[in-house]
C-alpha positions as a printed Julia matrix, in Angstrom:
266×3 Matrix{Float64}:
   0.81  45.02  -22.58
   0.25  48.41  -24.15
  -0.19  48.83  -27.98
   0.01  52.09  -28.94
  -1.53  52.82  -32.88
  -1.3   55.23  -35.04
  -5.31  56.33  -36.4
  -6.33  56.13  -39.96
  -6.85  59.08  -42.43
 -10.01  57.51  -43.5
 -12.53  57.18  -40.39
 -16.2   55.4   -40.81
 -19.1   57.43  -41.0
 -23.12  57.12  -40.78
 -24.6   54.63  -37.97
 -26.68  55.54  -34.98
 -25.42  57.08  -31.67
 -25.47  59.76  -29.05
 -23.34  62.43  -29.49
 -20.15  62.9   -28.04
 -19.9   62.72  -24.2
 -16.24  64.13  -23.86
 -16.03  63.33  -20.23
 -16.96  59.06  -20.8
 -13.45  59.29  -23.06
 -10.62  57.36  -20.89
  -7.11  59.22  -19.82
  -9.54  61.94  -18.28
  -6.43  63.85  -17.97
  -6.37  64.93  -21.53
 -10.05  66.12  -20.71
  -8.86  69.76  -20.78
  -6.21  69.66  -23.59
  -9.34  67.92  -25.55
 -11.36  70.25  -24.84
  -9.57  72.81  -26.32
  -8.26  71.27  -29.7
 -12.45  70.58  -29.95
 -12.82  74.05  -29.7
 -10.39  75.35  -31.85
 -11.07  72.99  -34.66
 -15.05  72.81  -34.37
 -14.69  77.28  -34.8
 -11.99  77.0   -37.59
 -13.77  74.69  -39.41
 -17.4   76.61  -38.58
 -16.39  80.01  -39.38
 -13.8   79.83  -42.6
 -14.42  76.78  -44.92
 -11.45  78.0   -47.47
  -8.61  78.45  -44.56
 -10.1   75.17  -42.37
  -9.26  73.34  -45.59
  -5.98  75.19  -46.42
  -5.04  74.37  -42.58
  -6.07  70.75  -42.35
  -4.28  70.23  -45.71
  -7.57  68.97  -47.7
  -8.44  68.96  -51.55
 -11.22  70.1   -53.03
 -12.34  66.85  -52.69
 -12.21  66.81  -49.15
 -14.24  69.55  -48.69
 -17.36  67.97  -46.54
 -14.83  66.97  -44.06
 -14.6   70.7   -43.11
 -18.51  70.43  -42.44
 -17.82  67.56  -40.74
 -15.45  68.76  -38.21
 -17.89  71.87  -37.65
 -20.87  69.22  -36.09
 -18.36  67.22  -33.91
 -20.36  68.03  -31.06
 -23.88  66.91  -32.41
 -22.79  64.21  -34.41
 -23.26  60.48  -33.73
 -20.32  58.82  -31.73
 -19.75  55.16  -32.14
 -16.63  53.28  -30.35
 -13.42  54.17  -31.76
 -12.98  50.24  -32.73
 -15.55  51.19  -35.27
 -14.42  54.68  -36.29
 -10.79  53.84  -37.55
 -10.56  52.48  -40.64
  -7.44  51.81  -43.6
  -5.21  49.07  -44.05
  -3.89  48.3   -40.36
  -7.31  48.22  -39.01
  -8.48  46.2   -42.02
  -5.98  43.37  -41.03
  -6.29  43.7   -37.45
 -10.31  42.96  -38.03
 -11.17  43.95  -34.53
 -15.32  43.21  -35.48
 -13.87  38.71  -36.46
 -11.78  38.62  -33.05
 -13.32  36.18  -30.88
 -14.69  37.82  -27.51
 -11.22  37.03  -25.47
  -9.17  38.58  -28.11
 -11.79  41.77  -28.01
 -11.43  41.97  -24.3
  -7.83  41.72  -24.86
  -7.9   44.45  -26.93
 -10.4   46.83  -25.39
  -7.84  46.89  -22.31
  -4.55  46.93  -24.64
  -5.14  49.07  -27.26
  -4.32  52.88  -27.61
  -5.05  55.02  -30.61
  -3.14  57.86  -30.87
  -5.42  61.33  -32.72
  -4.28  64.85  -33.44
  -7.89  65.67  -32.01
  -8.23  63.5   -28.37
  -4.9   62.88  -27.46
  -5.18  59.44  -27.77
  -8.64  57.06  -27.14
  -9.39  53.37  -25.92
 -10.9   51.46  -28.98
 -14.3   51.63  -26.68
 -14.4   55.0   -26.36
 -17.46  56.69  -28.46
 -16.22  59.43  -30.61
 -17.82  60.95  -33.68
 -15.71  60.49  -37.4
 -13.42  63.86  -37.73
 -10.53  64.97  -39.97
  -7.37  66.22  -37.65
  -4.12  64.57  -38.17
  -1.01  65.39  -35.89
   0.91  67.28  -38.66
  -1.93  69.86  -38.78
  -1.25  73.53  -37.36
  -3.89  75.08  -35.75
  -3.94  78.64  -35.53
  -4.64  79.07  -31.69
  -2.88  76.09  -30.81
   0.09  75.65  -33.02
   1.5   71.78  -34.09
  -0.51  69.17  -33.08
   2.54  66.84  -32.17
   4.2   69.65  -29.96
   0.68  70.76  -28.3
   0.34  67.16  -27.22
   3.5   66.54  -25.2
   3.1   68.35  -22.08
  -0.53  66.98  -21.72
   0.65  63.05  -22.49
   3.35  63.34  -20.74
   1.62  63.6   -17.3
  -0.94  60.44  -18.24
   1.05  58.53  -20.27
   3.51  57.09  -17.49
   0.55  55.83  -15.71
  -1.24  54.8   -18.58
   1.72  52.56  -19.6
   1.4   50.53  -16.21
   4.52  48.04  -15.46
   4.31  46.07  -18.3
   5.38  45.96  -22.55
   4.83  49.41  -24.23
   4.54  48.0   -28.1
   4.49  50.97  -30.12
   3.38  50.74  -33.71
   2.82  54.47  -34.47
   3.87  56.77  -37.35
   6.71  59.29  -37.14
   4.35  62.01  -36.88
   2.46  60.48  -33.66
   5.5   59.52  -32.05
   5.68  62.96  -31.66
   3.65  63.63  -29.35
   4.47  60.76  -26.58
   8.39  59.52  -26.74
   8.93  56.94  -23.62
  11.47  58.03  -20.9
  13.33  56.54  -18.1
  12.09  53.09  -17.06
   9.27  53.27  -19.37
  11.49  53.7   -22.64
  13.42  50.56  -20.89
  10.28  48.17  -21.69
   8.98  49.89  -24.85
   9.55  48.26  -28.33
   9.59  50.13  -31.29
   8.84  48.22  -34.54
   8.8   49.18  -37.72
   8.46  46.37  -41.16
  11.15  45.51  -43.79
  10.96  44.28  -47.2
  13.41  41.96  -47.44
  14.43  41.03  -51.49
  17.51  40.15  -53.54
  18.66  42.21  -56.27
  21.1   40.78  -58.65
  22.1   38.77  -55.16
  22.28  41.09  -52.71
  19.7   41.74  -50.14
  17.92  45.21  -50.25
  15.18  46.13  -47.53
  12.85  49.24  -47.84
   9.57  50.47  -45.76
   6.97  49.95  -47.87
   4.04  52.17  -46.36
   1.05  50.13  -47.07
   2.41  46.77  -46.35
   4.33  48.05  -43.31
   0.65  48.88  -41.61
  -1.15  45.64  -43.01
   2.02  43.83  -40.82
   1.28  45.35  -37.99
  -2.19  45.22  -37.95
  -2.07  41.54  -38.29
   1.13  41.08  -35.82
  -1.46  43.2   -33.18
  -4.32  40.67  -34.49
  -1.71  37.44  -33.96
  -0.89  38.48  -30.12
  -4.7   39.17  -29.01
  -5.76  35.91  -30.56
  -2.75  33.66  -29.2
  -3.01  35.2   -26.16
   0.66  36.25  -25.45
   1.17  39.11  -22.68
   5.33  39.32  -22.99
   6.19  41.5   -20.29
   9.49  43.47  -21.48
  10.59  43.59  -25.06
  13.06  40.09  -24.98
   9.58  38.47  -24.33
   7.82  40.34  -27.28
  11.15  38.98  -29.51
  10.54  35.16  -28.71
   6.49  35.53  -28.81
   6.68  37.23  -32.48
   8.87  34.28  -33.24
   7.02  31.53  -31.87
   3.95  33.3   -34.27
   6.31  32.6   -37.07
   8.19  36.3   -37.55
  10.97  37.24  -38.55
  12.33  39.27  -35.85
  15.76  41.57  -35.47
  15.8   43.28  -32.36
  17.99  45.8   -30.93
  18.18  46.43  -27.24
  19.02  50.15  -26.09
  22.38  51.18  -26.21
  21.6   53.2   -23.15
  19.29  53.4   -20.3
  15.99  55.6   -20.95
  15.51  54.73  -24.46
  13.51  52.06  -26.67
  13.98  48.86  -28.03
  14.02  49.02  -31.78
  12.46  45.5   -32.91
  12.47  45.24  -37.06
  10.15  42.33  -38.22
  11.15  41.58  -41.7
   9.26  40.02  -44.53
  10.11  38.75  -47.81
   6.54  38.89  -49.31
   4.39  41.59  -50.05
   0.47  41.52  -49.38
């Protein structure tokens, strides 16, 4: 099983460590595509403090992430797992899983970044500000400068088994599933299920919708499950007490769309 996640805004900083050895990241094929996002974003952010902020969309209150972004090559790294922060990695708790459900996750997990592509949870990286909406004036969008890049690691990367994606919109951008992959990818997104003067309403409700799937990701490493295609995912996420509507592809080479709905909000 491959989980694919969507990064947090907010990212941990302080702590010991090396700086960043680019080459020790995993999917070494994104080593030259890293390489130069790094570059472009470690000069934008070195050379024009105003415009770095104006392009990575930050307030004035946001400003030391532009000096930030300008050490990312001398800064500490510490292992991804540790970096990401917010309120799916909050209720995914990856520091209380017991050591079978970290092993699970150090091989299942994926982390999808505007900056590296996307990272294993043990990979040491240093804290940074780049989300995949951000234009960068060399590069371009994030999302689109990403595809050609993922698209030649990501098939193998995905191996024969579930692709569970849990990303945002704006990730999904840069990796979309194809052929036989797309066939054993699930899509989920979380519904808020309530009745309104007796009829049922749902809506996405952003911060509850991540704390779901952080704890539906924490629920599978700690049972154990390893469904192999997306019917399997359906009857595991029910046996761990979801509520689960799935929708298989209406044709071949596209996803699964899975919606796990909820009635309660916390």
């Amino acid at each position: 099983m491959l989980v694919l996640l969507p990064p947090s805004e907010g990212k941990a900083v302080g702590g010991p460590g090396a700086p960043l050895r680019p080459e020790g990241l995993s999917l070494q094929g994104l080593g030259r595509a890293r390489e130069a996002v790094l570059d472009e974003l470690v000069s934008l952010c070195s050379d024009d403090e105003e415009k770095a902020r104006d392009v990575l969309g930050l307030s004035e209150g946001l400003r030391g992430e532009v000096t930030k972004n300008a050490a990312l090559r001398t800064a500490p790294a510490r292992p991804a797992g540790d970096i990401y922060t917010g309120v799916l990695y909050d209720a995914l708790g990856l520091p209380s899983l017991e050591a079978a459900a970290r092993r699970r996750a150090r091989r299942s997990l994926l982390v999808f970044s505007g900056l590296w592509g996307a990272v294993r949870i043990g990979d040491r990286i240093p804290s940074y500000r780049c989300s995949m909406g951000v234009r960068l004036p060399g590069l371009g969008a994030l999302g689109a400068y990403w595809r050609e890049p993922m698209a030649e690691v990501m098939p193998e990367v995905a191996g024969n088994g579930l692709v569970l994606d849990l990303r945002s919109a704006a990730y999904a951008t840069a990796w979309r599933p194809k052929g036989e992959v797309a066939g054993r990818t699930a899509a989920v997104r979380v519904l808020h299920s309530q009745r309104v003067d007796g009829v049922e309403k749902r809506s996405v409700v952003s911060h509850f919708n991540k704390a779901t799937k952080g704890r539906l990701v924490r629920d599978l490493l700690t049972a154990g499950f390893t469904p192999k295609g997306p019917a399997e995912l359906v009857e595991a996420l029910s046996e761990l007490g979801y509520v689960v509507e799935a929708e298989a592809p209406a044709r071949r080479g596209t996803a699964w769309r899975l919606d796990v709905v909820v009635t309660e909000i916390h």
